[in-house]
Structure formats: C-alpha cells, structure tokens
XYZ file of C-alpha atoms in Angstrom:
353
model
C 10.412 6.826 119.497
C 10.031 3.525 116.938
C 6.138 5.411 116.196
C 7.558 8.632 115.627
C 10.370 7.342 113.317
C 7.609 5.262 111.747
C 5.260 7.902 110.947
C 8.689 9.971 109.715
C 9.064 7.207 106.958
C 5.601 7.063 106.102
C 5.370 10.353 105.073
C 8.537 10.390 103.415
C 7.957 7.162 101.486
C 4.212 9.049 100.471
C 6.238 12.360 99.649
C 8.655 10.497 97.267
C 5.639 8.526 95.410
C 4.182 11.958 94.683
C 7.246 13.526 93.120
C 7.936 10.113 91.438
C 4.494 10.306 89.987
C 4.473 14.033 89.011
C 7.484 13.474 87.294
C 6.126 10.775 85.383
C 2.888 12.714 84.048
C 5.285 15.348 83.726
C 7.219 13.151 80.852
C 4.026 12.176 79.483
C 3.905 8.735 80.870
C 0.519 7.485 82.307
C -1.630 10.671 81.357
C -5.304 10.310 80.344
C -6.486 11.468 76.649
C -8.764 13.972 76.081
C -10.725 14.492 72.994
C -11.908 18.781 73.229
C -15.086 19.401 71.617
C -15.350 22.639 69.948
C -12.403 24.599 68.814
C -13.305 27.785 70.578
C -11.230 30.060 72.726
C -12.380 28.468 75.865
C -11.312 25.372 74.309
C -7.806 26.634 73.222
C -7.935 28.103 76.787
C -8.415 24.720 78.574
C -6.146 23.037 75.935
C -2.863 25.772 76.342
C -3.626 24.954 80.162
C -3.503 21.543 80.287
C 0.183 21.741 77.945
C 1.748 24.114 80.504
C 0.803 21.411 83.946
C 1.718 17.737 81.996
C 1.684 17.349 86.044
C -2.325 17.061 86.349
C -2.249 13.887 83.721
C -4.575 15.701 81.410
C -3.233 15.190 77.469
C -5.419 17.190 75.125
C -4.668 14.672 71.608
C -6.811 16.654 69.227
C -10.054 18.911 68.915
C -13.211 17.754 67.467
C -15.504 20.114 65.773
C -18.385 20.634 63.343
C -16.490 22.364 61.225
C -14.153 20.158 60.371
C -14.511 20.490 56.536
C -13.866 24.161 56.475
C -11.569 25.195 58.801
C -7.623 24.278 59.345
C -6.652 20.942 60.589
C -4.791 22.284 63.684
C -5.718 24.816 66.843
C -3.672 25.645 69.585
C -0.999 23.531 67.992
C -3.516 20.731 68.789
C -4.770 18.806 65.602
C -8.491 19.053 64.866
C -9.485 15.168 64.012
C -13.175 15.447 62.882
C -16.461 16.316 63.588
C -18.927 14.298 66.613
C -19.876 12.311 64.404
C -16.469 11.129 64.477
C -16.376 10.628 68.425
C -16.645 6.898 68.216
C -13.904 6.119 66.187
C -12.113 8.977 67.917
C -12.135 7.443 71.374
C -11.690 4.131 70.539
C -8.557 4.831 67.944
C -6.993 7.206 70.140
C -7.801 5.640 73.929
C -9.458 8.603 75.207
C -10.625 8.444 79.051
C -11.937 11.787 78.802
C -14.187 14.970 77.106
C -14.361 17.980 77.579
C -17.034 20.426 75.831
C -16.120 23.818 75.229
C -18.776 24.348 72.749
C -19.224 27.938 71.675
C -22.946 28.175 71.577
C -24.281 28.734 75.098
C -28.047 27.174 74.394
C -29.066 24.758 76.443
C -30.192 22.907 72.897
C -26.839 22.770 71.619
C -25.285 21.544 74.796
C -28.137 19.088 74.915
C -27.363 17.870 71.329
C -23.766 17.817 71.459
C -24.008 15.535 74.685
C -26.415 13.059 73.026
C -23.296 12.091 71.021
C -20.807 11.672 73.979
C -22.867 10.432 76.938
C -23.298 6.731 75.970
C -19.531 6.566 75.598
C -17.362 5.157 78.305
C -15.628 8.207 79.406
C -15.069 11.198 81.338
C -17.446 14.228 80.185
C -15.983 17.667 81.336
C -17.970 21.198 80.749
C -16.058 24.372 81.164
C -17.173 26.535 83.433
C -19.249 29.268 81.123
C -21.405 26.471 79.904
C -22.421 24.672 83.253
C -24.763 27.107 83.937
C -27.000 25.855 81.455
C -27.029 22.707 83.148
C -26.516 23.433 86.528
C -29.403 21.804 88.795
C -29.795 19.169 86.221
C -26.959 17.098 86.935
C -24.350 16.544 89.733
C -21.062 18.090 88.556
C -17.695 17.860 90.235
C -14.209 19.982 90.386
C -12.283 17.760 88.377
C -8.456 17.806 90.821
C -8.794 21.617 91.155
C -9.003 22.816 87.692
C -11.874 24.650 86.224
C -13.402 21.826 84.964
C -17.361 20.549 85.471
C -17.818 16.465 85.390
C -21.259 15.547 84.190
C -22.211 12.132 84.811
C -19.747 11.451 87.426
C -19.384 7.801 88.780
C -19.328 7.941 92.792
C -19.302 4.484 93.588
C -15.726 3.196 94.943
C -13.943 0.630 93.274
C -14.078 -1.637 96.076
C -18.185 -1.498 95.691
C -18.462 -2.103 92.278
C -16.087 -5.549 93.282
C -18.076 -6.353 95.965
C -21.157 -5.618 93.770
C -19.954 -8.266 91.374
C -19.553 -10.690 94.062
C -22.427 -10.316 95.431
C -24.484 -10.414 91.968
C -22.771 -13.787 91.663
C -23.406 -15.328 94.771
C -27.111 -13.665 95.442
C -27.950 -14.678 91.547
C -26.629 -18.323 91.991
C -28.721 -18.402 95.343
C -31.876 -17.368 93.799
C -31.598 -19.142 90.695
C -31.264 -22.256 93.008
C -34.429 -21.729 95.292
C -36.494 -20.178 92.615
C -35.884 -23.346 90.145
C -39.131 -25.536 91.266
C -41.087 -22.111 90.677
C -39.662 -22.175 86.917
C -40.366 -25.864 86.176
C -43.699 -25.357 87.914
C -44.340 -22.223 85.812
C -42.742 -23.669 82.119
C -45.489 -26.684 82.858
C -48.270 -24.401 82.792
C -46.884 -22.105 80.007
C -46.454 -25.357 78.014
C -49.769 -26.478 78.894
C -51.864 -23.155 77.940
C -51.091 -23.330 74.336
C -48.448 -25.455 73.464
C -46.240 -22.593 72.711
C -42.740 -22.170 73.874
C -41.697 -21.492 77.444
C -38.897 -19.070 76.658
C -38.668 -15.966 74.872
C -35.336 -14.317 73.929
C -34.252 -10.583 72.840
C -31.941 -8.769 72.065
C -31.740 -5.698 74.264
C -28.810 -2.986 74.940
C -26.564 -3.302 78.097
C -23.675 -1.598 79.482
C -22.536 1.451 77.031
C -24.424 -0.067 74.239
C -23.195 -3.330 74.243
C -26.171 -5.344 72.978
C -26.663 -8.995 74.753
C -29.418 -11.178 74.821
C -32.589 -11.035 77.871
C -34.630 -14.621 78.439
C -37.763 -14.242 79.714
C -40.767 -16.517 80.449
C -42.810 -16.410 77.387
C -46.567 -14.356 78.686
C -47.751 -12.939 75.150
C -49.232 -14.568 72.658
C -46.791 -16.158 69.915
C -48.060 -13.747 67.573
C -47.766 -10.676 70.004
C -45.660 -8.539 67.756
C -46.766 -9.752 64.570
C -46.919 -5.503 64.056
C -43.812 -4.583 65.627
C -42.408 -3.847 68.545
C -44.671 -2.038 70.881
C -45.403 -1.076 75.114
C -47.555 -3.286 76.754
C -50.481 -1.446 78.335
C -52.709 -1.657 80.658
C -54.967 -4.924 80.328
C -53.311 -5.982 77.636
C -54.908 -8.391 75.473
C -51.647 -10.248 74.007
C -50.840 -11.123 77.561
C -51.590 -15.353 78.269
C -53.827 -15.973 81.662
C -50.932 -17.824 83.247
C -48.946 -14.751 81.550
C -50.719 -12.754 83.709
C -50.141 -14.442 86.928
C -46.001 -14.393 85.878
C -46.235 -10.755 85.531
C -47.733 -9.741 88.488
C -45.673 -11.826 90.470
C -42.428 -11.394 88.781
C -41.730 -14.471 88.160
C -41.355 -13.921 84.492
C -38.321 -12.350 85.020
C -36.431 -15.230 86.445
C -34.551 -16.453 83.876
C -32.905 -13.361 83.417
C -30.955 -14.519 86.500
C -28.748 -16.597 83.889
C -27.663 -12.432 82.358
C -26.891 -11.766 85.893
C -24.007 -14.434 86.481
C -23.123 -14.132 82.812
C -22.038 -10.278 83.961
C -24.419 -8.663 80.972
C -26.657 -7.733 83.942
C -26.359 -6.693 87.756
C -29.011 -7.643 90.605
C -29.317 -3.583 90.454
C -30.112 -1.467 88.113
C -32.031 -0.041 85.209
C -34.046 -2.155 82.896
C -32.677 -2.927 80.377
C -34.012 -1.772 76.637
C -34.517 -2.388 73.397
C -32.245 -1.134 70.346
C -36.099 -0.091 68.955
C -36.602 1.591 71.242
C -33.888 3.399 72.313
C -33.426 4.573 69.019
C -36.641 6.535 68.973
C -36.310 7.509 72.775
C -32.487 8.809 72.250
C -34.502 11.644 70.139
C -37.280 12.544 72.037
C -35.598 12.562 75.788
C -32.650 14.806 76.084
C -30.022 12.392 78.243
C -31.833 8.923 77.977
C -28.793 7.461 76.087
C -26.952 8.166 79.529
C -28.652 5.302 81.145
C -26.114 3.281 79.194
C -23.226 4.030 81.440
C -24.871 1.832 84.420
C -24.958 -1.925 83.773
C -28.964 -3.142 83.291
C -30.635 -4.715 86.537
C -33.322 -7.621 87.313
C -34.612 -4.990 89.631
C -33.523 -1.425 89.788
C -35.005 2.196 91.690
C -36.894 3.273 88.557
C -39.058 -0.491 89.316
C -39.704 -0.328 92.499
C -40.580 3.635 92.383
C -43.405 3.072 89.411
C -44.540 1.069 87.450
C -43.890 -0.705 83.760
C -43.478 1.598 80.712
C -46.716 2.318 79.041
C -46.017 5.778 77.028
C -43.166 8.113 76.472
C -44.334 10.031 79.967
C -43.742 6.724 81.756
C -40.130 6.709 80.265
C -39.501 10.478 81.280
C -40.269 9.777 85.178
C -38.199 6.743 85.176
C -35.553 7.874 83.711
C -35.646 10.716 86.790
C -34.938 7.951 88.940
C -32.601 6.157 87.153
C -30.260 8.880 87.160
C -31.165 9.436 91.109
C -29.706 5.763 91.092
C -26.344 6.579 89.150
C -25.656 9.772 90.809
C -26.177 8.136 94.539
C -25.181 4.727 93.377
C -24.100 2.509 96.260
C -24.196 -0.613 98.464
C -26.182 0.527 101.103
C -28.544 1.918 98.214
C -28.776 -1.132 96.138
C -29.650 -3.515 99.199
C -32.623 -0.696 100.185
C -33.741 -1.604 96.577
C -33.744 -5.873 96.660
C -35.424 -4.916 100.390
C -38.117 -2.906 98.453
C -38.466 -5.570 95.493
C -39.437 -8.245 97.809
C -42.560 -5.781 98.682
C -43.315 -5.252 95.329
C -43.288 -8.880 94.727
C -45.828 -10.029 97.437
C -48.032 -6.805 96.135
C -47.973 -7.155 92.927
C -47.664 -3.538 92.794
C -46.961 -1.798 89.466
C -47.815 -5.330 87.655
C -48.673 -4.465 84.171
C-alpha cells in the first residue's frame, strides 16, 4: 500500500511540474530566443508556428536577412533586425540560445556560406526540413522536441560529463604537471644550453567559440623561426633545434600547456588548438572548420592520435574529419580511449613532425 500511494504522488507531483512549466513558457517566462535567418515563407512558416505553441519555449525575437536594406523592417509581425553580418551583435544584444535557417536558396553553397557565419557562435543551429537534404549525411541532425526542426552541430555529451570532465582535467592536469616537472627542468637545461635562447615560447591561439588565450610551449625552433611569418612546420624541418627535435617526437614540448589545462582555456581532450592566422585563411577554404570552435582545445585530442601534425591544407581537411567524429560522439568513455592511445603515441613517436 505505502509503495503504491508513493508512486501515486510521484506521478502527481511530476504531472503538476509539467503543467506548472507549460504554463510558464506559455506566459513567456523562461523561453529560449531565436534569431530566423532568412525571411522566407518557410521562415514565416516556422515563425507563425512557434507564436501559436509559447508551450514548446521557442520565442522567434526577429528575422535576419540579406536584404535588410531593401525590404520592410517587419515579417510575420516579427521585426527583421539586420543582415548575418549582424549575427554577432544580434545574439549577444538579444540573448539568443538558438538559429534557425530557413534560407530560401536550396544550394548546398549558400547553406554552406550562411553557416560559416553562425557555427562558431555559442548556440543552437536549426535547419528546416526542405534544406537538410543538402546536408544530410554530412552532419548528425536531431528532431528538436517534436517539431520539424533539424539541429546541426548538436552537443550529446550530458551535463554531468562535461562536470566530471572538468574535474577530471583538474585533477589528471595537476597530476601530470607534478610527475612530469623533473622532465621540464631537465629539458629547459638543455634548451638553455643549445643556444642560449629562451626556454618558453608563448602564442596567442583561439579557444572555445573564439575566445583567444594564450598556449606555452617549450621553445624547439630557432629564435628567428618566423622571421617570414607564420607558417606549417614540415617534414624535416630545418628551423627545428636538435634537442627541439627530441621534444617533439616525444611530446614533451607540449607540457607546459598543462598550466591552459587547469587555467580552464584548455581540456585534457580535444582539438588542437589554432592560430587566429590561420584560421582566418582556413575559415575560407574549408566549408565548417570554424565549427571546431564550439569544443574547448585539448593537449591531446582524436584528430592527434589518428594522424599526424599539420603540414598542408589536405592535412587540415582529414583532421578536421575527425574532429567532428570527436564532437558528434563526444564522451567519457571516448576521451579516456584517447589519453589510452596518447600514451602509445608517446613511446612511438608516431606522427612526430
């Protein structure tokens, strides 16, 4: 009898949380804000939808389009706030948590370029249903609570992980930084030694949705290594120091990157992390490489273990397969499979450049 009754009140306390809370959203309180791109009929579709179920927690606060400067400042009785290039300002000055891209050209080109602008931005990206197609296969895509409604770039890791992820950079970062430190005194004395340069070398590189931070590495170029700018190291590089070499191959020239780690600009896991340079030339010539900013840089990642340092634009393209294999699949269990397979690399040397 008491577990019967028990199990009565459970579902009647659950039952009067969800009315509560539809009621709420139904008022308007708590509801996400969504930015439409494109003021199309499938937008003013979506947007007409969204008015009439307040219940879902969906609040469409204005339409951004191209052609803004031509074309009346309200659809749908929705107001149209600016074009993409807008979208920064747009999110941030309104709070939006979410996208969605009703875009009325159906080429895969367009779609690409009008996601350039959106993916690097922390928030929800939604495609309607006629334009998924033309990335369908590409990307893993999710029914957003039953409506017709594609996610791109959906985040499947549970809260809880990304906690215990924290915790665990913290404590695994703090352990390694503590039994790796005669290593770094042992390899600053040689740097120092080789030609009197400095030990350290510092950049600034591009973290979490473009936050820029700055990477310390043990110095293994010459002092004058980029007296031409920024460039890839190749393959037998001559820049590269003798006991530069040795760091390299054994990793060990990433250790004071360990100090990004428990500063929270980096994780343990994840993808390496990039120059503004760069990334400004690669945002152009890779369709999707600015969505490797939505994962927070790693000291090791799948891309590094899978192959080996960036040497061309090719390199770049295959990593940035498995990066993405990372943030679709993104997990505990995955990320300890990954500091397994970078203590193989280590001792192997493999994929040293």
């Amino acid at each position: 009898i008491y577990g019967g009754f028990a199990l009565f009140l459970v579902i009647l306390f659950r039952m009067v949380i969800y009315r509560c809370l539809r009621r709420l959203l139904s008022l308007g309180f708590g509801a996400n804000n969504i930015l439409v791109l494109g003021a199309t009929e499938a937008g003013r579709k979506i947007a007409e939808a969204l008015a009439k179920t307040p219940e879902r927690g969906q609040r469409v606060v204005g339409f951004v389009d191209e052609r803004f400067q031509v074309m009346e400042h309200e659809f749908a009785n929705v107001p149209v706030l600016g074009k993409y290039a807008d979208l920064a300002s747009l999110i941030k000055k309104y709070k939006v948590t979410g996208i969605i891209i009703a875009h009325e050209s159906s080429s895969p080109q367009e779609i690409m370029r009008v996601l350039v602008w959106v993916c690097d931005q922390p928030v929800h990206i939604y495609l309607v249903p006629e334009l998924y197609s033309v990335v369908h296969g590409r990307f893993k895509a999710n029914l957003v609570y039953g409506f017709e409604l594609q996610e791109l770039f959906a985040f499947t890791m549970p809260l809880w992980q990304v906690r215990v992820k924290r915790v665990i950079d913290i404590l695994f970062g703090a352990f390694l930084g503590l039994i790796s430190f005669p290593v770094c005194v042992l390899a600053a004395i040689a740097i120092k030694l080789e030609d009197r340069g400095p030990v350290f070398y510092s950049q600034e590189r591009i973290g979490l949705y473009g936050k820029p931070f700055t990477v310390y590495k043990f110095r293994t170029m010459r002092t004058d290594a980029e007296k031409f700018g920024a460039q890839w190291a190749t393959k037998d590089d001559p820049r590269i120091t003798k006991v530069g070499k040795f760091l390299r191959k054994t990793r060990i020239d990433e250790l004071p990157q360990i100090l990004c780690v428990l500063k929270g600009d980096m994780s343990m896991v994840g993808p390496r992390p990039e120059r503004a340079v760069f990334i400004a030339k690669l945002r152009e010539e890779i369709p999707f490489y600015i969505s490797r900013l939505k994962m927070k840089p790693g000291l090791t990642g799948w891309a590094q273990v899978c192959h080996h340092y960036d040497t061309s634009t090719e390199d770049v393209k295959i990593k940035l397969r498995y990066d993405m294999y990372y943030f679709e699949n993104m997990s505990l269990l995955l990320d300890f499979q990954i500091l397994v397979r970078t203590v193989y690399v280590v001792l192997t040397g493999k994929g040293a450049q």
